[in-house]
XYZ file of C-alpha atoms in Angstrom:
379
model
C 190.667 34.195 151.378
C 187.135 34.823 151.578
C 184.701 32.022 152.873
C 183.245 31.965 149.382
C 186.722 31.046 147.752
C 187.518 28.482 150.655
C 183.841 26.881 149.828
C 184.598 26.791 145.964
C 188.080 25.238 146.269
C 186.608 22.587 148.412
C 184.201 21.455 146.099
C 186.531 21.382 143.636
C 188.682 19.040 145.560
C 185.380 16.953 146.188
C 184.961 16.446 142.642
C 188.270 15.331 141.685
C 188.583 11.516 140.763
C 184.529 11.518 140.476
C 183.295 10.024 137.128
C 180.975 12.069 135.134
C 177.166 11.484 135.458
C 176.138 8.115 133.829
C 173.613 9.336 131.201
C 172.701 6.394 129.069
C 171.933 7.542 125.140
C 168.625 6.526 124.161
C 167.733 2.966 122.959
C 164.979 1.074 121.947
C 164.906 -0.697 125.218
C 165.182 2.790 127.000
C 162.255 4.457 125.012
C 159.938 1.564 125.295
C 160.445 1.903 129.127
C 159.733 5.514 129.156
C 156.543 4.743 126.527
C 155.057 2.064 128.575
C 155.203 4.018 132.097
C 154.242 7.174 130.434
C 151.209 5.522 128.621
C 149.805 3.841 131.603
C 149.745 7.025 133.765
C 148.279 9.124 130.779
C 145.593 6.733 129.912
C 144.340 5.470 133.242
C 146.220 6.605 135.783
C 148.268 3.397 136.637
C 151.384 3.304 138.093
C 153.783 1.072 136.003
C 157.138 0.407 136.580
C 159.297 -1.269 133.815
C 161.908 -3.374 135.801
C 163.568 -5.094 132.633
C 163.503 -4.551 128.851
C 164.881 -7.404 126.702
C 165.052 -7.536 122.850
C 165.437 -10.498 120.835
C 164.957 -12.038 117.541
C 162.269 -14.842 116.922
C 160.493 -16.682 114.218
C 156.740 -17.924 113.378
C 157.251 -21.227 114.852
C 158.741 -19.728 118.102
C 155.909 -17.300 118.651
C 153.152 -19.493 119.963
C 155.371 -20.914 122.679
C 155.989 -17.317 123.912
C 152.507 -16.617 125.023
C 151.535 -16.946 128.623
C 148.551 -18.923 129.695
C 145.239 -17.061 129.484
C 147.074 -13.929 127.968
C 145.439 -11.192 125.968
C 146.299 -11.670 122.062
C 146.084 -8.172 120.278
C 146.651 -8.065 116.460
C 148.616 -4.881 115.415
C 148.124 -3.645 112.007
C 150.879 -1.830 110.603
C 151.656 -0.014 107.101
C 151.955 -1.947 103.791
C 149.938 -4.961 105.239
C 152.522 -5.734 107.999
C 151.145 -7.111 111.177
C 152.641 -7.342 114.579
C 151.245 -8.595 118.101
C 150.880 -7.283 121.656
C 150.562 -9.815 124.287
C 149.353 -8.788 127.521
C 149.578 -11.757 130.426
C 146.976 -12.278 132.734
C 148.164 -10.151 135.548
C 148.792 -7.230 133.371
C 145.181 -7.482 131.989
C 143.600 -7.766 135.618
C 145.632 -4.670 136.738
C 144.556 -2.571 133.756
C 140.953 -3.395 134.391
C 140.858 -3.184 138.048
C 142.413 0.092 137.704
C 139.555 1.360 135.710
C 136.825 -0.486 137.638
C 138.217 -0.176 141.219
C 140.389 2.884 140.815
C 143.596 0.496 141.976
C 145.305 -2.566 141.418
C 143.692 -5.114 144.120
C 145.904 -7.124 146.531
C 144.151 -10.154 145.549
C 145.366 -12.629 143.017
C 143.806 -12.556 139.497
C 141.176 -15.051 138.388
C 142.605 -17.516 136.027
C 140.477 -17.003 133.190
C 140.583 -16.603 129.192
C 140.517 -12.703 128.361
C 137.206 -11.354 126.984
C 136.192 -8.811 124.448
C 135.887 -6.299 127.322
C 139.304 -7.126 128.705
C 140.497 -6.104 125.107
C 138.494 -2.874 124.687
C 139.797 -1.775 128.057
C 143.501 -2.752 127.232
C 143.316 -1.082 123.511
C 143.745 2.862 124.888
C 146.861 1.990 126.899
C 148.430 -0.193 124.066
C 147.869 2.046 121.390
C 149.168 4.939 123.518
C 152.221 3.210 124.168
C 152.725 2.206 120.546
C 152.278 6.323 119.582
C 154.989 7.160 122.325
C 157.274 4.193 121.356
C 157.203 5.461 117.751
C 157.955 9.307 118.651
C 160.731 8.397 120.955
C 162.725 6.248 118.092
C 162.305 9.053 115.746
C 165.306 10.491 117.380
C 167.321 7.437 116.635
C 169.476 7.547 113.050
C 168.505 3.970 112.504
C 165.068 3.273 114.448
C 163.734 -0.161 113.929
C 160.829 -0.435 111.865
C 158.084 -0.209 114.352
C 156.135 3.241 113.280
C 152.486 3.155 112.377
C 151.058 -0.042 114.266
C 147.759 0.068 116.113
C 145.452 -2.344 117.831
C 143.197 -3.958 114.913
C 141.735 -6.842 116.539
C 141.763 -9.649 119.284
C 143.241 -13.189 118.442
C 141.404 -15.759 120.549
C 143.931 -18.602 120.339
C 147.735 -18.727 119.880
C 147.492 -21.356 117.232
C 145.899 -18.130 115.139
C 149.491 -16.629 114.985
C 150.880 -19.068 112.416
C 147.750 -18.211 110.527
C 147.707 -14.453 110.460
C 151.458 -13.723 110.280
C 153.912 -14.239 107.478
C 157.019 -16.177 107.870
C 159.433 -13.945 108.134
C 162.111 -12.865 111.114
C 160.477 -11.041 113.906
C 161.686 -8.693 116.700
C 160.423 -9.496 120.089
C 160.388 -6.832 122.969
C 159.856 -8.384 126.536
C 159.010 -5.977 129.275
C 158.843 -6.905 132.978
C 156.609 -4.912 135.092
C 155.236 -4.023 138.474
C 151.806 -2.655 138.508
C 150.195 -0.542 141.022
C 150.931 0.235 144.482
C 150.956 -3.393 145.444
C 153.848 -4.328 142.996
C 151.979 -6.869 141.377
C 154.296 -8.564 138.626
C 153.125 -8.600 134.803
C 154.722 -8.975 131.354
C 153.750 -7.369 128.288
C 155.538 -8.633 124.815
C 155.683 -6.653 121.664
C 156.229 -8.438 118.398
C 156.978 -6.549 115.108
C 158.166 -7.729 111.368
C 162.274 -7.676 111.659
C 162.585 -5.685 108.363
C 164.681 -2.613 107.615
C 162.876 0.660 107.519
C 161.680 2.125 104.050
C 163.556 5.168 103.351
C 162.138 8.212 101.593
C 162.836 8.892 97.879
C 166.005 10.838 97.246
C 165.631 14.459 96.576
C 165.010 15.399 93.028
C 163.133 12.072 91.994
C 159.550 13.409 93.163
C 158.361 12.555 89.625
C 158.238 8.870 90.957
C 155.324 9.715 93.003
C 152.758 9.618 90.168
C 154.239 6.205 89.181
C 153.747 4.849 92.770
C 150.354 6.315 93.277
C 149.260 4.736 89.859
C 150.470 1.576 90.898
C 148.693 1.599 94.021
C 145.133 2.443 92.520
C 145.509 0.172 90.087
C 145.714 -2.319 92.600
C 142.336 -1.441 94.173
C 139.455 -4.022 93.872
C 136.460 -2.831 91.832
C 133.041 -4.774 91.892
C 131.244 -4.973 88.713
C 127.553 -6.358 88.756
C 125.453 -7.695 85.563
C 122.083 -7.175 85.246
C 120.113 -9.365 82.699
C 116.700 -7.988 82.572
C 114.563 -5.800 84.838
C 111.065 -6.603 85.601
C 108.270 -4.612 87.570
C 105.839 -6.702 89.469
C 102.900 -5.739 91.810
C 103.551 -6.409 95.499
C 100.686 -9.168 95.410
C 102.529 -10.919 92.446
C 105.932 -10.738 94.314
C 104.402 -12.256 97.350
C 103.201 -15.201 95.322
C 106.293 -15.913 93.741
C 106.945 -20.051 94.020
C 109.870 -22.315 93.016
C 109.423 -23.442 89.509
C 107.835 -20.080 88.357
C 108.792 -18.517 85.155
C 109.213 -15.002 84.652
C 109.337 -13.859 81.000
C 112.562 -12.409 79.533
C 112.570 -10.748 76.118
C 115.145 -12.341 73.516
C 116.698 -8.927 73.151
C 117.792 -8.694 76.473
C 120.599 -11.224 75.583
C 122.336 -8.552 73.628
C 121.510 -5.724 76.298
C 122.891 -6.802 79.561
C 123.613 -4.301 81.929
C 127.121 -3.951 83.456
C 127.055 -1.570 86.694
C 129.286 -0.609 89.390
C 127.075 0.288 92.081
C 124.184 2.384 90.652
C 126.316 3.184 87.833
C 125.964 2.050 84.461
C 129.266 1.614 83.182
C 128.578 -0.339 80.115
C 126.365 -3.062 78.155
C 127.236 -6.345 76.947
C 126.228 -9.601 75.191
C 125.469 -12.831 76.561
C 127.057 -15.792 75.168
C 129.456 -18.500 75.950
C 133.039 -19.674 75.913
C 134.216 -22.952 75.978
C 130.810 -24.235 77.487
C 130.937 -21.396 80.089
C 128.755 -18.367 80.122
C 130.385 -14.906 79.068
C 129.888 -11.774 78.238
C 131.297 -9.451 75.443
C 131.504 -5.874 76.677
C 130.375 -3.146 74.342
C 132.158 -0.013 75.534
C 130.112 2.632 76.559
C 130.197 5.944 74.790
C 128.786 9.485 75.868
C 125.725 8.962 73.680
C 124.216 6.219 75.424
C 121.188 6.139 73.199
C 123.373 5.772 70.278
C 124.927 2.776 72.345
C 121.533 1.121 72.985
C 120.614 1.493 69.070
C 123.738 -0.096 68.361
C 123.058 -2.972 70.495
C 119.411 -3.113 69.396
C 120.424 -3.436 65.953
C 123.071 -6.270 66.416
C 120.430 -8.850 66.982
C 120.378 -11.753 69.470
C 122.333 -14.910 70.081
C 121.540 -18.383 68.717
C 119.902 -20.086 71.245
C 121.711 -23.133 70.670
C 125.210 -21.725 71.407
C 123.852 -20.732 74.778
C 124.113 -24.358 75.990
C 120.710 -25.475 75.236
C 118.044 -25.981 72.667
C 115.891 -23.009 73.943
C 114.426 -21.559 76.835
C 111.299 -22.947 78.145
C 107.998 -21.453 76.910
C 107.360 -18.280 78.544
C 104.238 -17.150 77.184
C 100.856 -17.797 78.454
C 99.453 -17.290 81.619
C 101.838 -18.229 84.698
C 101.061 -19.466 88.106
C 99.748 -17.742 90.654
C 97.807 -15.141 88.323
C 100.676 -13.499 86.957
C 99.995 -13.576 83.338
C 101.593 -11.055 81.293
C 98.528 -11.264 78.325
C 95.249 -10.389 78.468
C 93.005 -7.065 78.472
C 94.244 -3.926 80.391
C 91.560 -2.252 82.511
C 89.970 0.837 80.848
C 91.207 3.993 81.518
C 87.913 6.104 81.572
C 87.352 9.079 79.357
C 90.084 11.964 79.723
C 89.074 15.469 81.128
C 88.069 18.137 78.503
C 91.019 20.416 77.958
C 89.156 23.599 76.359
C 90.217 25.508 73.224
C 93.784 26.110 72.434
C 94.562 30.385 71.928
C 95.094 31.097 68.031
C 98.363 30.986 67.285
C 98.088 34.113 64.563
C 99.880 34.194 61.138
C 103.051 32.645 60.479
C 105.582 34.461 58.480
C 106.356 33.207 55.195
C 109.565 31.060 54.922
C 110.318 31.883 51.433
C 111.926 29.335 49.122
C 114.776 26.940 50.112
C 117.864 26.702 47.837
C 118.161 24.110 45.501
C 120.258 21.114 46.727
C 121.658 19.529 43.483
C 121.393 15.894 42.205
C 122.781 13.058 44.654
C 125.305 10.821 42.980
C 124.178 7.347 42.391
C 124.817 4.767 45.125
C 125.188 1.879 42.254
C 124.295 -1.838 42.768
C 126.140 -1.919 46.003
C 129.368 -3.733 44.487
C 131.231 -1.200 46.562
C 130.313 -2.505 50.045
C 132.446 -5.551 51.073
C 130.557 -8.905 52.408
C 129.983 -8.794 55.927
C 130.043 -12.679 56.897
C 129.122 -14.474 59.913
C 129.724 -13.071 63.388
C 132.678 -14.554 65.087
C 132.138 -16.389 68.383
C 132.816 -14.937 71.550
C 136.785 -15.679 72.121
């Protein structure tokens, strides 16, 4: 038997009865342990060792009690208006700041003070990187927890703000015990997410539901409309002389030509009136022919001033205070320059005779047209 065979036989005998290597399957706790250590190294070069990761369920009433003193509270914004929370205790915040300013974690105990906006900005890259790595690690699990799509959105100043910013639903809390830097400073990070099931994608063959879902999302979008009663052009000196109580003339026909705008775009026009004692607008839908719309509104006439809640507007005629009168003579324009003679046009060709159109039918005495009656109130 050669020496190689003897060594091989001895190795087999030495391995008899030895248990297989302990390779733990991936879990949320293991994924978070890897994500936190790698995020600290990637973003700021901080040596971060995770000693323990625990997972527990919590409620909105218990969350303020989980916050350590002088901890940094970072609001996490997730998909579908879901919100989570990242809590860095005082030691963790100080270690992150010291690593970026002094290049290492100091041996001195951190100062007991509330976190500032600068602390929040310096901790945000590490927090977001940890969330991304945590999400990527959990993507390998068959049934991962709903922690995907979260990022740092804002800093909460006080723990009592949690009850205002968060919905009253069950929450999943991850607690990380840390050793920070080569000095081994102890720290703690808490990550809190809504404990909801992961939304599954649509089943194969149901792609047509995307249109309905997209329409539902778009129809919930907020659209702001502004109304413009009338526009007046004034000189800068007149605008500077405006005082409280002055009256700017508004023509009566402006009541039936109110502009309905979305930003700078004219959407439609409307008529000003009232419903149940409150000001109201009757929308006249716009068409492609804007001139035709304006003509229709002009011919519709104005409102009864008594229907607008009073006996009439104050007198707008006459000269206004501050020399802003709209009446009076305009300054002379002066003589226009001579234009010279136009060139001859020459002889125009003969047009010939137009064809006969025949007689039009009689219109009668108007009996065929129904009576219109009075216009209805805006209801």
